[in-house]
Each structure stands twice: as C-alpha cells, then as structure tokens.
Amino acid sequence: MAVVFKGFQINLPFASILLILLLCLQSGGGQKKKENMLAEKVEQMMEWSSRRSVIRMNGDKFRRFIKAPPRNYSVIVMFTALQPQRQCSVCRQANEEYQVLANSWRYSSAFSNKLFFTVVDYDEGADVFQQLNMNSAPTFMHFPAKGKPKRADTFDLQRIGFASEQLAKWIADRTDVQIRVFRPPNYSGTIALALLVSLVGGLLYLRRNNLEFIYNKTGWAMAALCVVFAMTSGQMWNHIRGPPYAHKNPQNGQVSYIHGSSQAQFVAESHIILLLNAAITMGMVLLNEAATSKGDVGKRRIICLVGLGLVVFFFSFLLSIFRSKYHGYPYSFLIK
C-alpha cells in the first residue's frame, strides 16, 4: 500500500517513520525550550537572591517564577502587609524573624538554588491575595518544586508562632533542607544584667552600714509574687514560641487580645492574665488583713468588702477567659 503526498508516492511504513521523526523533533524542541526557560528562571532567582536574602515579588513575578512551570526549586513565600498605613505590628515582628531565617540560609555553606525565600506585600500584590483567597497576614506558604501546595504547606502561625527556629523546622519537614538559624549578636541582655548588678552593688555599698532591709520579708514576698505572676501568665511560653502581641482582623479591623484556642495565646493575653492574678492576690491579702488586724472595726469592714469585691469580680473575669478558650467548659460566675 502506498500514499500519494504532493505528487510523490511514498510507502506507508516510510510515511509512519517520517511522522514519528517529525514528532520527535517537535518534542525535542519543546523540551529544549523548557530547559532554557528553567535555566533562565533559576539564574534570575539566584541573581535576586545574591542581592537580598528575601526576594520581593509582585503579581507578575509571583505568577512567572512561583506559580508557572517549569520549576525545580522550592519557594517559601511570606504574604504580609508591611506598609505603615496597614498598622500591622505582627507583620513587622514576623518579618524580622523571617529575615533572620533567610539570612541564615543565604550565608550558610549549604546554600543552593533548591530553595528561595520571597515576600509578597499586599500593597504590591493585592491580586495575588485575591487569587489565593487570602484574607489575613502574615501567612507563610511553601510552593514545592513539583505539584501544587498542600494543606501542610501553609504554616500554622497561630498555633506555633513565627520564631525563626519554628519556621526552620517546618521548612525541613516540607523540603528536607536543614537550616541552622544564626541570630545577630544581641548584647542588650548582657548590658541590662551588668547595669542591674552594678545598681545592686552600688546600693549595697551605700547602705553597707545598715543592711537590715535585706531581711525585709515584705520586699522578698513582693519579688517572689512578681516571678510567680510572670510564670503563671505564660511569659516563658511567649519567650519560647514568639507569638504575636495581638491579632487584627484585616476585614473589619477588629483587634483580638485573647486567642480563641486553648493551644495558643497572644502576648497581650499574658499581660491581661498577669494583671487579673495580681488583682485576685491583692484581694486575698486585703481579706487576710481585715481578719488578722486589730484596728478599727469599721475600717476592717471596708477592707474586707474591697478585698471580697476584688476576688469575686476579677476571678469571674479570669473564669470567663478560661471558658472562652476551653470551649464547652460549663462553669461561669457573674461574667459569662
């Protein structure tokens, strides 16, 4: 059997071979084009990364270098709102930790073109926020080298916090890239400790002939209470997890100072709990003073009522916060 092609008679097997060769040439040309495009994208990303550890992206750059194939590198994107008019203090705090992590990767010996850190600011890429149906900031996402992001590729900032060490652990889980966080030296703690030691030493020297205040039980009791209040309000948790001070809803601008989950808290929340515990303690002290002192009965009655009011009101407030975080907790008192 033969095929007539523009006046030439060609055997069918020869025509099939010719068609296969044409398809192979076309496929090879397309593959070569993809390789060249990928090489250009990697080269451009490396050039930007050499200038700054975190690459700023607008909508066009995001779609070209992160969303569109081909891509053989992973990208970490922080979606944020850093402009002053946005008044996002959490975004600034998260950005500082993000910069520490990106610098640790950029200047490490393991740095390669397999991972890049980028940022999309709302005022520079609002279309990206709309495309991803994103209505809060800051948000961290991982875009893998192959495929689309999964649920685990969005960092759980509310539960874990945004400390560099926590971000590095999450990145290691998603990309197998281990990043050792190097923080710039901070001597503020050392200077503060030196000043405190100097102040205490100077005070002891000036009062060297009268050190009876060291044995003042009230002073030591106040110092112990301050430590207890700090620890029971969650200050150590804040230091370890690095949570935001508060949360501002970008849709209605409402600020939340109490976290809605029992697994997390805001810094402002720990301050509120500290003050509530201090008020309850003050009420208990007043009740004890009214019961043990031997002063005027009318004065003792007033002290007792004030102490009782402090304990009842602020304990009710504390219980209502506990009830709002542990959903389903059945008990309340005065305040629901």
mmCIF file of C-alpha atoms in Angstrom:
data_model
loop_
_atom_site.group_PDB
_atom_site.id
_atom_site.type_symbol
_atom_site.label_atom_id
_atom_site.label_comp_id
_atom_site.label_asym_id
_atom_site.label_seq_id
_atom_site.Cartn_x
_atom_site.Cartn_y
_atom_site.Cartn_z
ATOM 1 C CA MET A 1 0.000 0.000 0.000
ATOM 2 C CA ALA A 2 1.297 3.484 -0.889
ATOM 3 C CA VAL A 3 0.359 7.086 -0.047
ATOM 4 C CA VAL A 4 0.400 9.913 -2.584
ATOM 5 C CA PHE A 5 1.910 13.085 -0.990
ATOM 6 C CA LYS A 6 2.203 16.165 -3.238
ATOM 7 C CA GLY A 7 2.660 14.047 -6.346
ATOM 8 C CA PHE A 8 5.109 11.637 -4.747
ATOM 9 C CA GLN A 9 4.260 8.096 -3.967
ATOM 10 C CA ILE A 10 5.516 7.070 -0.502
ATOM 11 C CA ASN A 11 5.272 3.680 1.061
ATOM 12 C CA LEU A 12 3.180 3.648 4.272
ATOM 13 C CA PRO A 13 5.992 2.409 6.529
ATOM 14 C CA PHE A 14 8.220 5.233 5.322
ATOM 15 C CA ALA A 15 5.423 7.787 5.964
ATOM 16 C CA SER A 16 4.976 6.484 9.507
ATOM 17 C CA ILE A 17 8.679 6.758 10.190
ATOM 18 C CA LEU A 18 8.732 10.310 8.810
ATOM 19 C CA LEU A 19 5.790 11.296 11.038
ATOM 20 C CA ILE A 20 7.488 9.839 14.111
ATOM 21 C CA LEU A 21 10.682 11.726 13.291
ATOM 22 C CA LEU A 22 8.770 14.992 12.955
ATOM 23 C CA LEU A 23 7.042 14.418 16.298
ATOM 24 C CA CYS A 24 10.357 13.613 17.990
ATOM 25 C CA LEU A 25 11.935 16.756 16.587
ATOM 26 C CA GLN A 26 8.983 18.826 17.802
ATOM 27 C CA SER A 27 9.083 17.186 21.240
ATOM 28 C CA GLY A 28 12.812 17.663 21.495
ATOM 29 C CA GLY A 29 12.447 21.321 20.567
ATOM 30 C CA GLY A 30 9.763 21.795 23.223
ATOM 31 C CA GLN A 31 11.896 20.061 25.845
ATOM 32 C CA LYS A 32 14.862 22.225 24.933
ATOM 33 C CA LYS A 33 12.685 25.317 25.246
ATOM 34 C CA LYS A 34 11.533 24.251 28.720
ATOM 35 C CA GLU A 35 15.111 23.626 29.816
ATOM 36 C CA ASN A 36 16.201 27.044 28.593
ATOM 37 C CA MET A 37 13.229 28.704 30.328
ATOM 38 C CA LEU A 38 14.004 26.870 33.571
ATOM 39 C CA ALA A 39 17.662 27.834 33.396
ATOM 40 C CA GLU A 40 16.698 31.491 32.904
ATOM 41 C CA LYS A 41 14.330 31.398 35.879
ATOM 42 C CA VAL A 42 16.907 29.790 38.170
ATOM 43 C CA GLU A 43 19.582 32.246 37.039
ATOM 44 C CA GLN A 44 17.263 35.201 37.687
ATOM 45 C CA MET A 45 16.281 33.889 41.132
ATOM 46 C CA MET A 46 19.932 33.374 42.050
ATOM 47 C CA GLU A 47 20.765 36.905 40.921
ATOM 48 C CA TRP A 48 17.991 38.388 43.054
ATOM 49 C CA SER A 49 18.980 36.204 45.993
ATOM 50 C CA SER A 50 22.589 37.418 45.772
ATOM 51 C CA ARG A 51 21.350 40.990 46.272
ATOM 52 C CA ARG A 52 18.998 40.301 49.188
ATOM 53 C CA SER A 53 18.093 37.182 51.120
ATOM 54 C CA VAL A 54 14.342 37.747 50.756
ATOM 55 C CA ILE A 55 13.168 38.407 47.179
ATOM 56 C CA ARG A 56 10.311 40.888 46.842
ATOM 57 C CA MET A 57 7.585 39.694 44.475
ATOM 58 C CA ASN A 58 4.711 41.487 42.793
ATOM 59 C CA GLY A 59 1.839 39.800 40.980
ATOM 60 C CA ASP A 60 3.656 39.287 37.665
ATOM 61 C CA LYS A 61 6.838 37.914 39.255
ATOM 62 C CA PHE A 62 4.821 35.627 41.527
ATOM 63 C CA ARG A 63 2.930 34.094 38.616
ATOM 64 C CA ARG A 64 6.043 33.709 36.461
ATOM 65 C CA PHE A 65 8.626 32.462 38.948
ATOM 66 C CA ILE A 66 6.464 30.666 41.534
ATOM 67 C CA LYS A 67 3.151 29.569 40.035
ATOM 68 C CA ALA A 68 4.065 28.863 36.413
ATOM 69 C CA PRO A 69 6.041 25.741 35.397
ATOM 70 C CA PRO A 70 8.714 24.682 34.808
ATOM 71 C CA ARG A 71 10.288 24.927 38.263
ATOM 72 C CA ASN A 72 12.759 22.638 40.020
ATOM 73 C CA TYR A 73 13.173 24.739 43.175
ATOM 74 C CA SER A 74 11.052 25.238 46.276
ATOM 75 C CA VAL A 75 9.885 28.705 47.289
ATOM 76 C CA ILE A 76 8.901 29.983 50.730
ATOM 77 C CA VAL A 77 6.558 32.960 50.465
ATOM 78 C CA MET A 78 5.579 35.321 53.256
ATOM 79 C CA PHE A 79 2.341 37.144 52.468
ATOM 80 C CA THR A 80 2.340 40.287 54.548
ATOM 81 C CA ALA A 81 1.315 43.938 54.858
ATOM 82 C CA LEU A 82 4.324 45.987 55.934
ATOM 83 C CA GLN A 83 3.223 49.442 54.830
ATOM 84 C CA PRO A 84 2.791 51.851 57.791
ATOM 85 C CA GLN A 85 -0.804 52.645 56.885
ATOM 86 C CA ARG A 86 -1.714 48.970 57.404
ATOM 87 C CA GLN A 87 -0.657 49.202 61.077
ATOM 88 C CA CYS A 88 0.254 45.513 61.211
ATOM 89 C CA SER A 89 2.696 45.222 64.103
ATOM 90 C CA VAL A 90 2.563 41.424 63.874
ATOM 91 C CA CYS A 91 3.716 41.641 60.255
ATOM 92 C CA ARG A 92 6.798 43.616 61.286
ATOM 93 C CA GLN A 93 7.664 41.169 64.048
ATOM 94 C CA ALA A 94 7.201 38.180 61.737
ATOM 95 C CA ASN A 95 9.269 39.882 59.048
ATOM 96 C CA GLU A 96 12.199 40.291 61.452
ATOM 97 C CA GLU A 97 12.182 36.556 62.218
ATOM 98 C CA TYR A 98 11.779 35.755 58.519
ATOM 99 C CA GLN A 99 14.785 37.902 57.642
ATOM 100 C CA VAL A 100 16.880 36.110 60.284
ATOM 101 C CA LEU A 101 15.941 32.734 58.789
ATOM 102 C CA ALA A 102 16.558 33.841 55.189
ATOM 103 C CA ASN A 103 19.953 35.314 56.081
ATOM 104 C CA SER A 104 20.879 32.104 57.898
ATOM 105 C CA TRP A 105 20.158 30.155 54.704
ATOM 106 C CA ARG A 106 21.740 32.684 52.326
ATOM 107 C CA TYR A 107 25.079 32.777 54.168
ATOM 108 C CA SER A 108 25.288 29.099 55.114
ATOM 109 C CA SER A 109 27.640 26.638 53.433
ATOM 110 C CA ALA A 110 24.635 24.541 52.335
ATOM 111 C CA PHE A 111 23.074 27.379 50.309
ATOM 112 C CA SER A 112 21.901 26.241 46.862
ATOM 113 C CA ASN A 113 19.359 27.040 44.149
ATOM 114 C CA LYS A 114 16.911 24.478 45.540
ATOM 115 C CA LEU A 115 15.247 26.880 47.979
ATOM 116 C CA PHE A 116 14.415 30.584 47.815
ATOM 117 C CA PHE A 117 12.777 32.976 50.276
ATOM 118 C CA THR A 118 10.337 35.544 48.891
ATOM 119 C CA VAL A 119 7.793 38.046 50.169
ATOM 120 C CA VAL A 120 4.564 39.372 48.669
ATOM 121 C CA ASP A 121 3.308 42.596 50.234
ATOM 122 C CA TYR A 122 -0.393 43.314 49.950
ATOM 123 C CA ASP A 123 0.231 46.781 48.525
ATOM 124 C CA GLU A 124 2.463 45.314 45.800
ATOM 125 C CA GLY A 125 0.499 42.150 45.012
ATOM 126 C CA ALA A 126 -3.137 42.529 46.046
ATOM 127 C CA ASP A 127 -4.117 40.427 43.016
ATOM 128 C CA VAL A 128 -2.087 37.516 44.447
ATOM 129 C CA PHE A 129 -4.021 37.712 47.729
ATOM 130 C CA GLN A 130 -7.289 37.636 45.769
ATOM 131 C CA GLN A 131 -6.106 34.763 43.585
ATOM 132 C CA LEU A 132 -5.269 32.647 46.642
ATOM 133 C CA ASN A 133 -8.398 33.754 48.572
ATOM 134 C CA MET A 134 -6.147 35.030 51.341
ATOM 135 C CA ASN A 135 -7.685 37.434 53.858
ATOM 136 C CA SER A 136 -5.116 37.566 56.664
ATOM 137 C CA ALA A 137 -1.475 38.470 57.094
ATOM 138 C CA PRO A 138 1.168 37.438 57.827
ATOM 139 C CA THR A 139 0.914 33.993 56.225
ATOM 140 C CA PHE A 140 3.747 31.646 55.286
ATOM 141 C CA MET A 141 3.376 29.187 52.393
ATOM 142 C CA HIS A 142 5.647 26.648 50.756
ATOM 143 C CA PHE A 143 5.411 26.133 46.991
ATOM 144 C CA PRO A 144 7.056 22.795 46.200
ATOM 145 C CA ALA A 145 9.289 22.162 43.204
ATOM 146 C CA LYS A 146 6.665 19.833 41.736
ATOM 147 C CA GLY A 147 2.923 19.882 42.136
ATOM 148 C CA LYS A 148 0.630 22.255 43.963
ATOM 149 C CA PRO A 149 0.840 23.273 47.640
ATOM 150 C CA LYS A 150 -0.977 21.006 50.048
ATOM 151 C CA ARG A 151 -2.608 21.863 53.353
ATOM 152 C CA ALA A 152 0.609 21.193 55.279
ATOM 153 C CA ASP A 153 2.426 23.692 53.023
ATOM 154 C CA THR A 154 0.708 26.525 54.906
ATOM 155 C CA PHE A 155 2.486 27.298 58.177
ATOM 156 C CA ASP A 156 0.260 27.184 61.286
ATOM 157 C CA LEU A 157 1.345 30.540 62.656
ATOM 158 C CA GLN A 158 -1.451 30.877 65.204
ATOM 159 C CA ARG A 159 -0.576 27.616 66.947
ATOM 160 C CA ILE A 160 3.218 27.523 66.580
ATOM 161 C CA GLY A 161 4.244 31.175 66.402
ATOM 162 C CA PHE A 162 6.654 32.703 63.903
ATOM 163 C CA ALA A 163 10.058 32.227 65.576
ATOM 164 C CA SER A 164 12.859 31.509 63.093
ATOM 165 C CA GLU A 165 13.586 28.155 64.699
ATOM 166 C CA GLN A 166 9.975 27.019 64.283
ATOM 167 C CA LEU A 167 9.925 28.156 60.655
ATOM 168 C CA ALA A 168 13.187 26.292 60.007
ATOM 169 C CA LYS A 169 11.711 23.098 61.444
ATOM 170 C CA TRP A 170 8.629 23.430 59.255
ATOM 171 C CA ILE A 171 10.777 24.023 56.161
ATOM 172 C CA ALA A 172 12.857 20.937 56.968
ATOM 173 C CA ASP A 173 9.658 18.868 57.126
ATOM 174 C CA ARG A 174 8.450 20.169 53.757
ATOM 175 C CA THR A 175 11.719 20.329 51.763
ATOM 176 C CA ASP A 176 14.318 18.210 53.637
ATOM 177 C CA VAL A 177 16.507 21.339 53.704
ATOM 178 C CA GLN A 178 18.089 21.796 57.125
ATOM 179 C CA ILE A 179 18.716 25.426 58.113
ATOM 180 C CA ARG A 180 20.718 26.305 61.187
ATOM 181 C CA VAL A 181 19.491 29.640 62.489
ATOM 182 C CA PHE A 182 22.182 32.212 63.247
ATOM 183 C CA ARG A 183 20.948 35.276 65.049
ATOM 184 C CA PRO A 184 22.931 38.523 65.067
ATOM 185 C CA PRO A 185 24.582 39.137 68.435
ATOM 186 C CA ASN A 186 22.336 40.957 70.880
ATOM 187 C CA TYR A 187 24.113 42.494 73.835
ATOM 188 C CA SER A 188 21.073 44.202 75.345
ATOM 189 C CA GLY A 189 20.533 41.364 77.841
ATOM 190 C CA THR A 190 24.179 41.403 78.908
ATOM 191 C CA ILE A 191 24.163 45.183 79.282
ATOM 192 C CA ALA A 192 20.916 45.091 81.279
ATOM 193 C CA LEU A 193 22.311 42.405 83.589
ATOM 194 C CA ALA A 194 25.528 44.373 84.080
ATOM 195 C CA LEU A 195 23.554 47.514 84.909
ATOM 196 C CA LEU A 196 21.372 45.585 87.373
ATOM 197 C CA VAL A 197 24.401 44.066 89.108
ATOM 198 C CA SER A 198 26.058 47.481 89.243
ATOM 199 C CA LEU A 199 22.908 49.061 90.683
ATOM 200 C CA VAL A 200 22.504 46.390 93.352
ATOM 201 C CA GLY A 201 26.210 46.513 94.182
ATOM 202 C CA GLY A 202 26.144 50.304 94.457
ATOM 203 C CA LEU A 203 23.050 50.204 96.680
ATOM 204 C CA LEU A 204 24.638 47.639 98.977
ATOM 205 C CA TYR A 205 27.813 49.716 99.158
ATOM 206 C CA LEU A 206 25.919 52.888 100.043
ATOM 207 C CA ARG A 207 23.900 51.030 102.681
ATOM 208 C CA ARG A 208 26.829 48.937 103.938
ATOM 209 C CA ASN A 209 26.338 50.196 107.478
ATOM 210 C CA ASN A 210 22.626 49.356 107.517
ATOM 211 C CA LEU A 211 21.666 46.174 105.680
ATOM 212 C CA GLU A 212 18.534 45.367 107.646
ATOM 213 C CA PHE A 213 16.409 45.936 104.539
ATOM 214 C CA ILE A 214 17.819 42.674 103.148
ATOM 215 C CA TYR A 215 15.833 40.839 105.822
ATOM 216 C CA ASN A 216 12.598 42.646 104.925
ATOM 217 C CA LYS A 217 10.025 39.894 104.405
ATOM 218 C CA THR A 218 7.591 42.151 102.559
ATOM 219 C CA GLY A 219 10.179 43.063 99.943
ATOM 220 C CA TRP A 220 11.108 39.426 99.296
ATOM 221 C CA ALA A 221 7.430 38.482 99.190
ATOM 222 C CA MET A 222 6.733 41.126 96.533
ATOM 223 C CA ALA A 223 9.691 39.942 94.452
ATOM 224 C CA ALA A 224 8.524 36.324 94.700
ATOM 225 C CA LEU A 225 4.992 37.303 93.681
ATOM 226 C CA CYS A 226 6.300 39.133 90.602
ATOM 227 C CA VAL A 227 8.134 35.975 89.487
ATOM 228 C CA VAL A 228 5.065 33.822 90.135
ATOM 229 C CA PHE A 229 2.776 36.201 88.208
ATOM 230 C CA ALA A 230 5.176 36.253 85.246
ATOM 231 C CA MET A 231 5.432 32.464 85.088
ATOM 232 C CA THR A 232 1.739 31.677 85.607
ATOM 233 C CA SER A 233 0.683 34.210 82.968
ATOM 234 C CA GLY A 234 2.722 32.449 80.277
ATOM 235 C CA GLN A 235 5.743 34.718 79.838
ATOM 236 C CA MET A 236 8.043 31.734 79.352
ATOM 237 C CA TRP A 237 5.702 30.357 76.667
ATOM 238 C CA ASN A 238 5.903 33.726 74.905
ATOM 239 C CA HIS A 239 9.682 33.644 75.053
ATOM 240 C CA ILE A 240 9.846 30.146 73.554
ATOM 241 C CA ARG A 241 7.090 30.377 70.915
ATOM 242 C CA GLY A 242 7.310 34.058 69.992
ATOM 243 C CA PRO A 243 3.554 34.683 69.473
ATOM 244 C CA PRO A 244 2.200 37.992 68.112
ATOM 245 C CA TYR A 245 1.189 40.695 70.565
ATOM 246 C CA ALA A 246 -2.404 40.679 69.291
ATOM 247 C CA HIS A 247 -4.366 39.877 66.140
ATOM 248 C CA LYS A 248 -6.060 42.417 63.894
ATOM 249 C CA ASN A 249 -8.742 41.181 61.532
ATOM 250 C CA PRO A 250 -7.913 42.679 58.097
ATOM 251 C CA GLN A 251 -11.581 42.613 57.053
ATOM 252 C CA ASN A 252 -13.165 44.640 59.831
ATOM 253 C CA GLY A 253 -10.098 45.966 61.670
ATOM 254 C CA GLN A 254 -11.166 44.380 64.963
ATOM 255 C CA VAL A 255 -8.253 43.630 67.313
ATOM 256 C CA SER A 256 -8.270 40.425 69.383
ATOM 257 C CA TYR A 257 -6.212 40.304 72.559
ATOM 258 C CA ILE A 258 -7.394 36.839 73.665
ATOM 259 C CA HIS A 259 -6.603 33.851 71.457
ATOM 260 C CA GLY A 260 -9.623 31.675 70.706
ATOM 261 C CA SER A 261 -7.744 28.386 71.151
ATOM 262 C CA SER A 262 -6.502 26.694 74.314
ATOM 263 C CA GLN A 263 -3.301 25.729 72.461
ATOM 264 C CA ALA A 264 -2.044 29.278 71.924
ATOM 265 C CA GLN A 265 -2.052 32.782 73.335
ATOM 266 C CA PHE A 266 -1.113 36.344 72.458
ATOM 267 C CA VAL A 267 1.446 38.419 74.358
ATOM 268 C CA ALA A 268 -1.301 40.872 75.332
ATOM 269 C CA GLU A 269 -3.272 37.946 76.740
ATOM 270 C CA SER A 270 -0.451 37.034 79.126
ATOM 271 C CA HIS A 271 -0.336 40.637 80.337
ATOM 272 C CA ILE A 272 -4.087 40.573 80.995
ATOM 273 C CA ILE A 273 -3.814 37.306 82.927
ATOM 274 C CA LEU A 274 -0.921 38.725 84.962
ATOM 275 C CA LEU A 275 -2.991 41.740 85.991
ATOM 276 C CA LEU A 276 -6.011 39.577 86.868
ATOM 277 C CA ASN A 277 -3.898 37.272 89.037
ATOM 278 C CA ALA A 278 -2.348 40.300 90.740
ATOM 279 C CA ALA A 279 -5.796 41.785 91.447
ATOM 280 C CA ILE A 280 -7.089 38.494 92.899
ATOM 281 C CA THR A 281 -3.982 38.204 95.063
ATOM 282 C CA MET A 282 -4.420 41.765 96.294
ATOM 283 C CA GLY A 283 -7.997 40.926 97.235
ATOM 284 C CA MET A 284 -6.856 37.870 99.211
ATOM 285 C CA VAL A 285 -4.226 39.982 101.002
ATOM 286 C CA LEU A 286 -6.872 42.534 101.960
ATOM 287 C CA LEU A 287 -9.183 39.803 103.262
ATOM 288 C CA ASN A 288 -6.361 38.403 105.364
ATOM 289 C CA GLU A 289 -5.513 41.880 106.624
ATOM 290 C CA ALA A 290 -9.132 42.533 107.607
ATOM 291 C CA ALA A 291 -9.298 39.240 109.501
ATOM 292 C CA THR A 292 -5.980 39.468 111.384
ATOM 293 C CA SER A 293 -5.555 43.172 112.110
ATOM 294 C CA LYS A 294 -6.759 44.713 115.360
ATOM 295 C CA GLY A 295 -7.667 48.157 114.120
ATOM 296 C CA ASP A 296 -10.973 49.970 113.897
ATOM 297 C CA VAL A 297 -13.886 47.632 113.145
ATOM 298 C CA GLY A 298 -15.414 49.951 110.549
ATOM 299 C CA LYS A 299 -12.104 50.242 108.680
ATOM 300 C CA ARG A 300 -11.624 46.480 108.778
ATOM 301 C CA ARG A 301 -15.134 46.001 107.374
ATOM 302 C CA ILE A 302 -14.355 48.333 104.446
ATOM 303 C CA ILE A 303 -11.080 46.498 103.767
ATOM 304 C CA CYS A 304 -12.937 43.195 103.838
ATOM 305 C CA LEU A 305 -15.572 44.393 101.352
ATOM 306 C CA VAL A 306 -12.925 45.804 98.988
ATOM 307 C CA GLY A 307 -10.911 42.573 99.145
ATOM 308 C CA LEU A 308 -14.010 40.447 98.593
ATOM 309 C CA GLY A 309 -15.030 42.597 95.623
ATOM 310 C CA LEU A 310 -11.591 42.251 94.026
ATOM 311 C CA VAL A 311 -11.585 38.472 94.435
ATOM 312 C CA VAL A 312 -15.144 37.942 93.173
ATOM 313 C CA PHE A 313 -15.019 40.295 90.177
ATOM 314 C CA PHE A 314 -11.561 39.501 88.828
ATOM 315 C CA PHE A 315 -11.913 35.759 89.438
ATOM 316 C CA SER A 316 -15.160 35.883 87.434
ATOM 317 C CA PHE A 317 -13.303 37.724 84.669
ATOM 318 C CA LEU A 318 -10.493 35.143 84.735
ATOM 319 C CA LEU A 319 -13.004 32.285 84.632
ATOM 320 C CA SER A 320 -14.788 33.825 81.640
ATOM 321 C CA ILE A 321 -11.498 33.984 79.700
ATOM 322 C CA PHE A 322 -10.814 30.360 80.570
ATOM 323 C CA ARG A 323 -14.328 29.455 79.392
ATOM 324 C CA SER A 324 -13.851 31.276 76.056
ATOM 325 C CA LYS A 325 -10.635 29.360 75.338
ATOM 326 C CA TYR A 326 -11.763 25.920 76.511
ATOM 327 C CA HIS A 327 -14.965 25.625 74.513
ATOM 328 C CA GLY A 328 -17.611 23.575 76.256
ATOM 329 C CA TYR A 329 -16.407 24.416 79.787
ATOM 330 C CA PRO A 330 -19.752 24.602 81.665
ATOM 331 C CA TYR A 331 -18.981 26.793 84.662
ATOM 332 C CA SER A 332 -19.072 30.576 84.964
ATOM 333 C CA PHE A 333 -19.533 33.151 87.718
ATOM 334 C CA LEU A 334 -21.020 36.651 87.279
ATOM 335 C CA ILE A 335 -19.348 37.207 83.882
ATOM 336 C CA LYS A 336 -20.084 34.816 81.005
#
